[in-house]
Amino acid sequence: MPPLRTALLQSSGRPGAVAENLKALDEAAARAAAAGARLLVSPELFLSGYAIGDAVPELAEPADGPGARAVAGIAAHHGLAVLYGYPERDGERIFNAAQLIGPDGAPLANYRKTHLFGCFEQKWFTPGSEPVVQARLDGLTLGLLICYDVEFPENVRAHALAGTDLLLVPTAQMHPFQFVAESVVPVRAFESQMYVAYVNRTGEEGEFEFVGLSCLAGPDGAVRTRAGRGEELLVGDVDPALLDASRAANPYLRDRRPGLYGSPA
């Protein structure tokens, strides 16, 4: 099975301007497809912007809303899967969500962030309740988390036990927590034997300063590609052969003794 070429769009787009963010996503998809990518991952809440305050209810939309239809057109036009973050409205509730659209424009998976970070998110969003959401693309199992979720090792281990090969993590990682991008994410990839695509926003946005440093980390703990602090489109390969070899050599999952450290809470 050939490697899955994956593009990581590090950008904050234009907060509050959905049409402009869709245009930026379309341009990135064109560049990614030209580089041979089959998958494009954008940051947390890319469709709407992150620091949008009272505009959250106004910009929230259903999973099959106009933003989803526009992204479906982008994916199908360029022939690659697209993961985008957006505020999802479901009745009276709003979720911090990420949706994966397939290369044919069909929806593959929708995930709602389970661990909300800080007062802003806790004010506007309802936490999701489904810990493991997966989809298949080109023979690999893709899993979805969002930002703070990946900082809980239990979340990533649940994906490992469910067979996730590539974990997609759109994020809004901010100063002074850049050590998460630099150190935690590669460790998560190693300890749970998977690839992790961690895709951040960048620059100042309202009260937040996003640190960039997006990366694609492998199951050997090595970072295959790493962004700086500015706008950037990265491309890296998810290699099934390396996954197989690394999992055969690394005993973490085989040597687990869950009866010793299961928690009643």
Coordinates of C-alpha atoms in Angstrom, one line a residue:
M1 CA 0.0 0.0 0.0
P2 CA 1.5 3.3 -1.0
P3 CA 2.1 6.2 1.5
L4 CA -0.8 8.6 2.1
R5 CA 0.6 12.0 1.2
T6 CA -0.9 14.5 3.7
A7 CA -1.0 18.3 3.6
L8 CA -1.1 20.4 6.7
L9 CA -2.5 24.0 6.3
Q10 CA -1.1 26.2 9.1
S11 CA -3.2 29.3 8.9
S12 CA -5.7 31.4 10.9
G13 CA -7.5 32.5 7.7
R14 CA -9.6 35.6 8.5
P15 CA -11.7 35.2 11.7
G16 CA -15.4 35.8 11.1
A17 CA -15.1 35.7 7.3
V18 CA -16.3 32.3 6.2
A19 CA -16.3 33.0 2.5
E20 CA -12.6 34.2 2.6
N21 CA -11.7 31.1 4.7
L22 CA -13.3 28.8 2.1
K23 CA -11.3 30.6 -0.6
A24 CA -8.1 30.1 1.4
L25 CA -9.0 26.4 1.8
D26 CA -9.7 26.0 -1.9
E27 CA -6.3 27.6 -2.8
A28 CA -4.5 25.3 -0.3
A29 CA -6.3 22.3 -1.7
A30 CA -5.1 23.2 -5.2
R31 CA -1.5 23.5 -3.9
A32 CA -1.8 20.2 -1.9
A33 CA -3.2 18.3 -4.9
A34 CA -0.5 19.6 -7.1
A35 CA 2.0 18.2 -4.6
G36 CA 0.3 14.8 -4.8
A37 CA -1.6 15.0 -1.5
R38 CA -4.7 12.9 -1.0
L39 CA -5.6 14.6 2.3
L40 CA -5.6 18.2 3.5
V41 CA -6.0 19.1 7.2
S42 CA -6.8 22.6 8.4
P43 CA -6.8 24.0 11.9
E44 CA -9.4 24.1 14.7
L45 CA -12.5 26.3 13.8
F46 CA -10.8 27.2 10.5
L47 CA -14.2 27.9 8.8
S48 CA -15.3 30.5 11.3
G49 CA -12.1 31.6 13.1
Y50 CA -11.4 30.9 16.7
A51 CA -11.5 34.2 18.6
I52 CA -14.9 35.3 17.3
G53 CA -16.6 35.8 20.7
D54 CA -20.3 36.6 20.4
A55 CA -20.4 35.7 16.7
V56 CA -20.2 32.0 17.6
P57 CA -24.0 31.4 17.5
E58 CA -24.3 33.4 14.3
L59 CA -21.5 31.5 12.5
A60 CA -22.5 28.0 13.8
E61 CA -24.1 25.7 11.2
P62 CA -25.3 22.1 10.9
A63 CA -22.9 19.4 9.8
D64 CA -24.7 19.4 6.5
G65 CA -24.9 23.2 6.2
P66 CA -23.5 25.6 3.5
G67 CA -19.9 25.3 4.8
A68 CA -20.0 21.5 4.5
R69 CA -21.4 21.8 1.0
A70 CA -18.8 24.3 0.0
V71 CA -16.0 22.1 1.4
A72 CA -17.5 19.1 -0.4
G73 CA -17.2 21.0 -3.7
I74 CA -13.5 21.9 -2.9
A75 CA -12.7 18.2 -2.1
A76 CA -14.3 16.8 -5.2
H77 CA -12.9 19.5 -7.5
H78 CA -9.3 18.8 -6.4
G79 CA -9.7 15.0 -5.7
L80 CA -8.5 14.9 -2.1
A81 CA -10.1 14.5 1.3
V82 CA -10.4 17.7 3.4
L83 CA -10.7 18.0 7.2
Y84 CA -11.9 21.4 8.4
G85 CA -12.9 22.8 11.8
Y86 CA -16.1 24.6 12.4
P87 CA -18.7 25.5 15.0
E88 CA -21.5 22.9 14.6
R89 CA -25.1 23.8 15.5
D90 CA -27.4 20.9 16.6
G91 CA -30.7 22.4 17.8
E92 CA -29.9 24.7 20.7
R93 CA -26.4 23.2 21.3
I94 CA -23.2 24.3 19.6
F95 CA -20.1 22.0 19.3
N96 CA -16.5 22.7 18.5
A97 CA -16.4 20.2 15.6
A98 CA -14.2 18.9 12.8
Q99 CA -15.6 17.2 9.7
L100 CA -13.8 15.0 7.2
I101 CA -15.0 15.2 3.6
G102 CA -13.8 12.5 1.2
P103 CA -12.2 13.0 -2.2
D104 CA -15.5 12.5 -3.9
G105 CA -17.2 15.2 -1.8
A106 CA -19.0 12.7 0.5
P107 CA -18.9 13.2 4.3
L108 CA -16.7 10.6 6.0
A109 CA -16.7 11.6 9.7
N110 CA -17.8 14.3 12.1
Y111 CA -16.2 14.8 15.5
R112 CA -17.2 17.0 18.4
K113 CA -14.4 18.1 20.8
T114 CA -14.8 16.2 24.1
H115 CA -12.4 18.3 26.3
L116 CA -13.1 22.1 26.1
F117 CA -10.2 24.4 27.0
G118 CA -10.6 27.6 28.9
C119 CA -13.5 30.0 29.6
F120 CA -14.1 30.9 26.0
E121 CA -14.8 27.4 24.8
Q122 CA -16.7 26.4 28.0
K123 CA -19.0 29.4 27.5
W124 CA -20.0 28.8 24.0
F125 CA -19.6 25.0 23.3
T126 CA -21.2 21.8 24.5
P127 CA -18.6 19.0 25.0
G128 CA -18.9 16.1 22.7
S129 CA -19.6 12.6 24.1
E130 CA -18.1 10.2 21.4
P131 CA -14.4 9.7 22.2
V132 CA -13.4 7.7 19.1
V133 CA -14.5 8.8 15.6
Q134 CA -12.8 7.2 12.6
A135 CA -13.0 6.9 8.8
R136 CA -11.2 5.0 6.1
L137 CA -9.1 6.6 3.4
D138 CA -6.9 4.8 0.9
G139 CA -6.6 1.7 3.1
L140 CA -5.7 3.6 6.3
T141 CA -7.9 4.2 9.4
L142 CA -8.0 7.9 10.2
G143 CA -9.1 9.1 13.7
L144 CA -10.2 12.6 14.7
L145 CA -9.4 14.7 17.9
I146 CA -9.3 18.4 18.4
C147 CA -6.5 20.4 20.2
Y148 CA -6.8 19.9 24.0
D149 CA -8.2 16.4 23.4
V150 CA -4.7 15.1 22.4
E151 CA -3.2 16.3 25.6
F152 CA -5.1 13.5 27.4
P153 CA -3.1 10.2 26.8
E154 CA -6.3 8.2 27.4
N155 CA -7.8 9.7 24.3
V156 CA -5.0 8.8 22.0
R157 CA -4.6 5.3 23.5
A158 CA -8.3 4.7 22.9
H159 CA -7.7 5.5 19.2
A160 CA -4.7 3.1 19.2
L161 CA -6.8 0.3 20.6
A162 CA -9.5 1.0 18.0
G163 CA -6.9 0.7 15.2
T164 CA -6.3 4.3 14.2
D165 CA -3.3 4.7 11.9
L166 CA -3.3 8.4 11.4
L167 CA -4.7 10.8 14.0
L168 CA -5.9 14.1 12.7
V169 CA -5.7 16.9 15.3
P170 CA -6.8 20.4 14.1
T171 CA -5.7 22.7 16.9
A172 CA -5.6 26.3 18.2
Q173 CA -2.4 25.9 20.3
M174 CA -1.5 29.2 22.0
H175 CA 1.4 30.7 23.9
P176 CA 2.8 29.7 26.3
F177 CA 1.9 26.0 25.6
Q178 CA 4.2 25.4 22.6
F179 CA 5.8 22.5 24.4
V180 CA 2.7 20.5 23.4
A181 CA 3.5 20.9 19.7
E182 CA 7.2 20.4 20.3
S183 CA 7.2 17.5 22.7
V184 CA 3.8 16.1 23.7
V185 CA 2.6 15.3 20.2
P186 CA 5.6 13.3 19.0
V187 CA 5.5 11.3 22.3
R188 CA 1.8 10.6 21.8
A189 CA 2.6 9.2 18.3
F190 CA 5.3 7.0 19.8
E191 CA 3.5 5.7 22.8
S192 CA 0.4 4.8 20.9
Q193 CA 2.2 3.7 17.6
M194 CA 0.5 5.9 15.0
Y195 CA 1.0 9.0 12.9
V196 CA -0.3 12.3 14.3
A197 CA -1.0 15.3 12.1
Y198 CA -1.2 18.3 14.4
V199 CA -2.3 21.4 12.5
N200 CA -2.3 24.8 14.3
R201 CA -3.4 28.3 13.8
T202 CA -0.8 31.1 13.7
G203 CA -0.4 34.7 14.8
E204 CA -2.4 37.0 17.1
E205 CA -6.2 36.6 17.2
G206 CA -8.1 38.6 19.8
E207 CA -6.6 37.8 23.2
F208 CA -4.8 34.7 21.9
E209 CA -1.3 34.3 20.3
F210 CA -1.1 31.1 18.3
V211 CA 2.3 29.5 18.1
G212 CA 2.2 27.6 14.8
L213 CA 4.6 24.6 14.9
S214 CA 2.3 22.3 13.1
C215 CA 3.8 18.8 12.6
L216 CA 3.4 15.3 11.2
A217 CA 4.9 12.9 13.8
G218 CA 5.5 9.2 13.1
P219 CA 5.1 6.1 15.3
D220 CA 8.9 6.1 15.9
G221 CA 8.5 9.5 17.6
A222 CA 10.3 11.3 14.8
V223 CA 8.8 14.5 13.3
R224 CA 8.5 14.1 9.5
T225 CA 7.7 17.7 8.8
R226 CA 7.5 20.8 11.1
A227 CA 6.2 24.3 10.4
G228 CA 7.6 27.5 11.8
R229 CA 5.5 30.3 13.3
G230 CA 3.9 31.8 10.2
E231 CA 1.5 30.7 7.5
E232 CA 2.6 27.6 5.8
L233 CA 1.5 24.5 3.8
L234 CA 3.4 21.4 4.8
V235 CA 3.4 18.0 3.0
G236 CA 4.4 14.7 4.5
D237 CA 3.9 11.0 3.9
V238 CA 2.1 8.5 6.1
D239 CA 3.9 5.3 5.3
P240 CA 2.0 2.0 6.1
A241 CA 5.2 0.0 5.9
L242 CA 6.8 2.1 8.6
L243 CA 3.7 1.7 10.7
D244 CA 3.8 -2.1 10.4
A245 CA 7.6 -2.2 11.2
S246 CA 7.3 0.1 14.2
R247 CA 4.3 -1.7 15.7
A248 CA 6.1 -5.0 15.3
A249 CA 9.2 -3.6 17.1
N250 CA 7.5 -1.6 19.8
P251 CA 5.8 -3.7 22.6
Y252 CA 3.8 -0.9 24.3
L253 CA 0.3 -2.0 23.2
R254 CA 1.1 -5.7 23.5
D255 CA 2.6 -5.3 27.0
R256 CA -0.3 -3.3 28.5
R257 CA -1.8 -4.6 31.8
P258 CA -5.0 -2.6 32.0
G259 CA -6.2 -4.5 35.1
L260 CA -3.4 -2.8 37.1
Y261 CA -4.3 0.8 36.2
G262 CA -7.9 0.9 35.3
S263 CA -9.7 3.8 37.0
P264 CA -13.2 3.7 38.5
A265 CA -13.7 7.4 37.6

